[in-house]
XYZ file of C-alpha atoms in Angstrom:
318
model
C 15.267 9.043 -6.443
C 13.029 8.347 -3.145
C 10.361 11.403 -4.365
C 9.945 9.689 -8.007
C 9.347 6.157 -6.350
C 6.837 7.552 -4.087
C 4.831 9.214 -6.976
C 5.234 5.813 -8.888
C 3.536 4.254 -5.667
C 0.764 6.654 -5.347
C 0.536 6.730 -9.077
C -0.547 2.755 -8.874
C -2.786 3.646 -5.854
C -5.116 6.024 -7.638
C -5.135 4.243 -10.414
C -6.633 1.106 -8.338
C -9.033 3.555 -6.499
C -10.755 5.400 -9.634
C -10.431 1.773 -11.244
C -12.755 0.314 -8.548
C -15.071 3.194 -8.344
C -15.999 3.289 -11.488
C -16.597 -0.826 -11.637
C -18.450 -0.549 -8.810
C -20.630 2.285 -10.428
C -21.165 -0.262 -12.909
C -22.295 -3.355 -11.046
C -24.445 -1.202 -8.419
C -26.435 0.305 -11.414
C -26.914 -3.007 -13.066
C -27.673 -4.808 -9.497
C -30.209 -2.000 -8.898
C -31.833 -2.444 -12.257
C -31.709 -6.314 -12.379
C -32.725 -6.354 -8.509
C -29.783 -8.338 -7.431
C -28.781 -8.003 -3.942
C -25.763 -10.343 -4.655
C -24.385 -8.188 -7.791
C -25.253 -4.325 -5.380
C -23.196 -6.283 -2.819
C -20.315 -6.675 -4.566
C -20.667 -3.452 -6.063
C -20.750 -2.204 -2.039
C -17.184 -4.193 -1.829
C -15.469 -2.789 -4.308
C -16.407 0.671 -3.174
C -15.406 -0.313 0.323
C -11.882 -1.241 -1.219
C -11.474 2.209 -2.912
C -12.385 3.950 0.406
C -10.157 1.235 2.073
C -7.239 2.221 -0.033
C -7.867 6.007 0.246
C -7.227 5.735 4.030
C -3.914 4.070 3.547
C -2.895 6.530 1.502
C -3.852 9.430 3.864
C -1.566 8.116 6.767
C 1.139 7.122 4.316
C 4.210 8.880 4.357
C 5.059 8.825 0.846
C 3.680 10.559 -1.896
C 4.076 13.620 -3.648
C 4.353 17.078 -1.783
C 2.093 19.340 -3.215
C -1.711 18.770 -4.197
C -4.671 18.327 -2.260
C -3.934 14.564 -0.802
C -0.813 15.703 0.394
C -1.803 18.747 2.761
C -4.679 16.165 3.932
C -1.452 13.951 5.212
C 0.107 17.026 6.746
C -2.779 17.459 8.861
C -3.707 15.236 11.235
C -6.607 15.907 12.861
C -8.524 16.609 9.107
C -7.262 12.999 8.087
C -8.099 11.143 11.187
C -11.628 12.877 10.732
C -11.712 11.587 7.040
C -10.437 8.244 8.226
C -13.460 7.936 10.837
C -15.853 8.977 8.319
C -15.145 6.680 5.964
C -14.643 3.665 8.057
C -18.459 4.659 9.323
C -19.700 4.518 6.101
C -18.336 1.189 5.423
C -19.548 -0.087 8.173
C -23.226 1.227 7.978
C -23.096 -0.011 4.439
C -22.641 -3.292 5.207
C -24.966 -3.257 7.745
C -28.022 -1.833 5.345
C -27.372 -4.264 3.124
C -27.390 -7.489 5.371
C -30.426 -5.825 6.436
C -31.958 -5.964 3.041
C -30.578 -9.414 2.468
C -32.537 -10.390 5.622
C -35.774 -8.708 4.281
C -35.241 -10.398 0.773
C -35.132 -13.687 2.401
C -38.263 -13.144 4.950
C -40.227 -12.766 1.594
C -42.527 -14.630 -0.237
C -40.455 -15.395 -3.400
C -37.279 -12.991 -4.177
C -36.631 -12.377 -8.037
C -33.899 -13.793 -10.123
C -31.169 -11.531 -11.582
C -31.725 -11.137 -15.636
C -28.868 -12.627 -17.405
C -27.365 -9.034 -18.455
C -26.557 -9.165 -14.566
C -24.478 -12.080 -14.816
C -22.655 -11.012 -18.214
C -21.690 -7.861 -15.788
C -20.168 -9.923 -13.271
C -18.042 -11.805 -15.508
C -17.393 -8.097 -17.245
C -16.421 -6.652 -13.805
C -14.008 -9.842 -12.933
C -12.155 -9.662 -16.412
C -11.600 -6.260 -15.759
C -10.703 -6.502 -11.984
C -8.196 -9.099 -12.622
C -6.609 -6.539 -15.037
C -6.217 -3.642 -12.914
C -4.559 -5.607 -10.473
C -2.170 -7.390 -12.518
C -1.173 -3.600 -13.559
C -0.787 -2.409 -9.521
C 0.918 -5.272 -8.828
C 3.520 -5.451 -11.526
C 4.069 -1.696 -11.796
C 4.438 -1.912 -7.864
C 7.351 -4.777 -8.277
C 8.627 -2.931 -11.028
C 9.457 0.052 -8.869
C 10.235 -1.792 -5.962
C 7.507 -1.623 -4.058
C 6.825 -5.430 -2.577
C 5.169 -4.592 0.735
C 2.776 -2.719 -1.510
C 2.691 -5.605 -4.159
C 1.808 -7.626 -1.337
C -0.900 -5.617 0.027
C -2.759 -5.351 -3.252
C -2.680 -8.972 -3.591
C -4.231 -9.222 0.294
C -7.051 -7.114 -1.250
C -7.355 -8.818 -4.234
C -8.555 -11.821 -2.528
C -11.220 -10.667 -0.680
C -12.602 -8.764 -3.542
C -12.413 -12.312 -5.127
C -13.967 -13.696 -2.631
C -16.888 -11.475 -2.820
C -17.643 -11.390 -6.730
C -17.528 -15.079 -6.627
C -20.117 -15.478 -3.401
C -22.262 -12.567 -5.667
C -21.632 -14.966 -8.753
C -22.879 -18.146 -7.477
C -25.560 -16.861 -5.718
C -26.901 -15.293 -9.020
C -26.341 -18.577 -11.123
C -28.046 -20.243 -8.250
C -30.994 -18.053 -8.464
C -31.306 -18.014 -12.441
C -31.087 -21.798 -11.921
C -34.099 -21.798 -9.684
C -36.202 -19.552 -11.760
C -35.279 -21.658 -15.091
C -35.718 -24.947 -13.968
C -39.039 -24.012 -11.201
C -36.748 -24.896 -7.597
C -37.992 -21.694 -5.712
C -35.366 -22.964 -3.073
C -33.040 -22.073 -4.962
C -34.074 -18.501 -5.991
C -32.882 -17.377 -2.219
C -29.303 -18.052 -2.832
C -28.841 -14.547 -4.498
C -30.154 -12.805 -1.012
C -27.944 -15.273 0.764
C -24.499 -14.485 -1.096
C -25.883 -10.697 -0.382
C -25.995 -11.448 3.126
C -22.800 -13.254 2.971
C -21.067 -10.390 1.257
C -21.981 -7.975 3.552
C -20.541 -9.485 6.427
C -17.476 -9.277 3.902
C -18.200 -5.412 3.846
C -18.300 -5.366 7.982
C -15.172 -6.545 7.940
C -13.518 -4.449 5.578
C -14.959 -1.356 7.897
C -13.800 -3.191 11.314
C -10.152 -3.348 9.693
C -10.235 0.279 8.608
C -11.926 1.634 12.533
C -8.764 -0.407 13.737
C -6.582 1.215 11.005
C -7.240 4.420 12.263
C -7.280 3.447 16.197
C -3.629 2.658 15.749
C -2.360 4.780 13.601
C -3.390 8.275 16.013
C -2.205 9.167 18.330
C 1.530 8.161 17.841
C 4.432 9.527 19.384
C 8.206 9.924 17.752
C 10.540 7.261 19.845
C 13.619 8.854 21.733
C 16.675 9.243 19.789
C 18.762 6.829 21.507
C 15.947 4.150 20.949
C 15.946 5.231 17.298
C 19.602 5.013 17.151
C 19.697 1.595 18.503
C 17.365 0.713 15.176
C 19.950 2.018 12.879
C 22.823 0.394 14.229
C 20.907 -2.532 13.756
C 19.682 -1.575 10.108
C 23.465 -0.887 9.448
C 24.678 -4.064 10.123
C 23.390 -5.575 7.279
C 25.376 -6.324 4.221
C 24.601 -4.295 1.100
C 23.265 -0.984 2.934
C 25.156 1.737 2.044
C 23.538 4.196 4.217
C 20.139 4.707 5.942
C 19.055 7.748 4.401
C 16.350 8.444 6.904
C 14.864 6.692 9.834
C 11.540 7.783 11.574
C 10.078 5.687 14.494
C 6.946 6.363 16.389
C 5.198 4.509 19.647
C 1.404 3.853 19.659
C 0.546 2.202 23.004
C 3.639 -0.646 23.308
C 3.825 -0.727 19.694
C 6.451 0.605 17.761
C 6.467 1.001 13.757
C 9.573 2.697 11.665
C 9.857 4.160 8.306
C 13.215 3.358 6.797
C 14.713 4.529 3.812
C 18.077 2.982 3.351
C 20.339 3.495 -0.076
C 22.157 0.687 -1.886
C 24.388 0.107 -4.712
C 23.122 1.548 -8.036
C 24.436 -1.464 -9.627
C 22.652 -4.007 -8.323
C 18.949 -5.012 -9.501
C 15.569 -3.880 -8.072
C 15.035 -7.579 -6.850
C 18.736 -7.783 -5.420
C 17.981 -3.820 -3.730
C 14.657 -5.468 -2.141
C 16.079 -8.626 -0.888
C 18.603 -6.497 1.121
C 15.557 -4.246 2.261
C 13.988 -7.606 3.082
C 16.520 -8.633 5.172
C 16.843 -5.258 7.356
C 12.758 -5.362 7.845
C 13.570 -9.135 8.976
C 16.223 -8.490 11.307
C 14.376 -5.650 13.005
C 11.447 -7.330 13.388
C 13.450 -10.404 14.913
C 15.109 -8.606 17.608
C 12.944 -5.920 18.759
C 9.771 -7.634 19.222
C 8.093 -4.377 20.359
C 8.463 -3.067 16.980
C 4.895 -4.193 14.652
C 5.644 -2.895 11.077
C 8.584 -1.547 9.478
C 8.319 -0.223 6.224
C 11.099 -0.196 4.471
C 11.569 1.579 1.189
C 15.436 1.791 -1.002
C 17.231 4.377 -3.339
C 20.251 4.310 -5.377
C 23.168 5.517 -3.216
C 24.530 8.947 -4.680
C 28.313 8.983 -4.017
C 29.298 12.358 -2.675
C 27.698 11.618 0.655
C 30.310 11.352 3.774
C 28.693 8.506 4.945
C 30.029 5.177 6.084
C 29.366 1.944 4.458
C 29.097 -1.162 4.616
C 29.222 -2.403 1.745
C 31.751 -1.091 -0.765
C 30.671 0.446 -4.467
C 33.544 -0.985 -6.570
C 33.857 -4.531 -7.301
C 34.881 -4.973 -3.618
C 32.310 -8.181 -1.587
C 34.663 -7.304 1.414
C 31.656 -5.960 4.294
C 33.532 -3.806 7.267
C 31.212 -4.954 9.106
C 29.470 -8.031 11.133
C 26.375 -9.560 9.566
């Protein structure tokens, strides 16, 4: 069950990476042909999204146990190097985009993009929204609420980049049609703003790499305190897995719990959220909790605070 949930999460993430790369190639090609710095910037931000998602997958503990991606996860040095390279590429690309936009702003009179570039942006927006809805609903359906929230956060900034590019292109095209030269500068101005978003993405990727390594496993007695706290949450049958790591003064906890197989996915997610919030509230040094849940399989010799029969009495205090 747990491996199936991990594979479902990885499937949604990979579909997003491939889809974003395809959209980036489409927008980048059209942007170059139409001489639109704004559209090329939007393409670059979409590609940076793919790089960011790939970085997150490299450091995730879920996923399949075979294949190239799994081998990269198991190699601490290799995945750290790849993560750093991806972050540097995004930062350098954002910097190059910003320099190119400034040069266009300092030129005598920029050129307005063609109508087909505007149509491409609108089509890409529709396709991007469809891809996001697939990932978001797929993650919710398979019980990955935290992953769905992460998709929503990525989508918000991607939407900002696309809207900025769209406004810049429309402004430049309007300036050309109505012979207002000042409006022609909106396209490179939009590219400069999108470059800032790309640089922000690269900075977050650098920080993500810095906080991920080096991490040291927590002492067994400290992990036991987390285990006891989680077991106090009503609805949790067993704690199947708990792994805590300390990075500097901060602690990240990866937990897999089992719940009553008769409850719904939404109810199981609510139980997992309560356990996560309890850990964050009682232990200030814990900064991140990755909580996953699976259906309880009868036959395990573990004590439970949630009776599987139709009995709602709890054996532990809340």
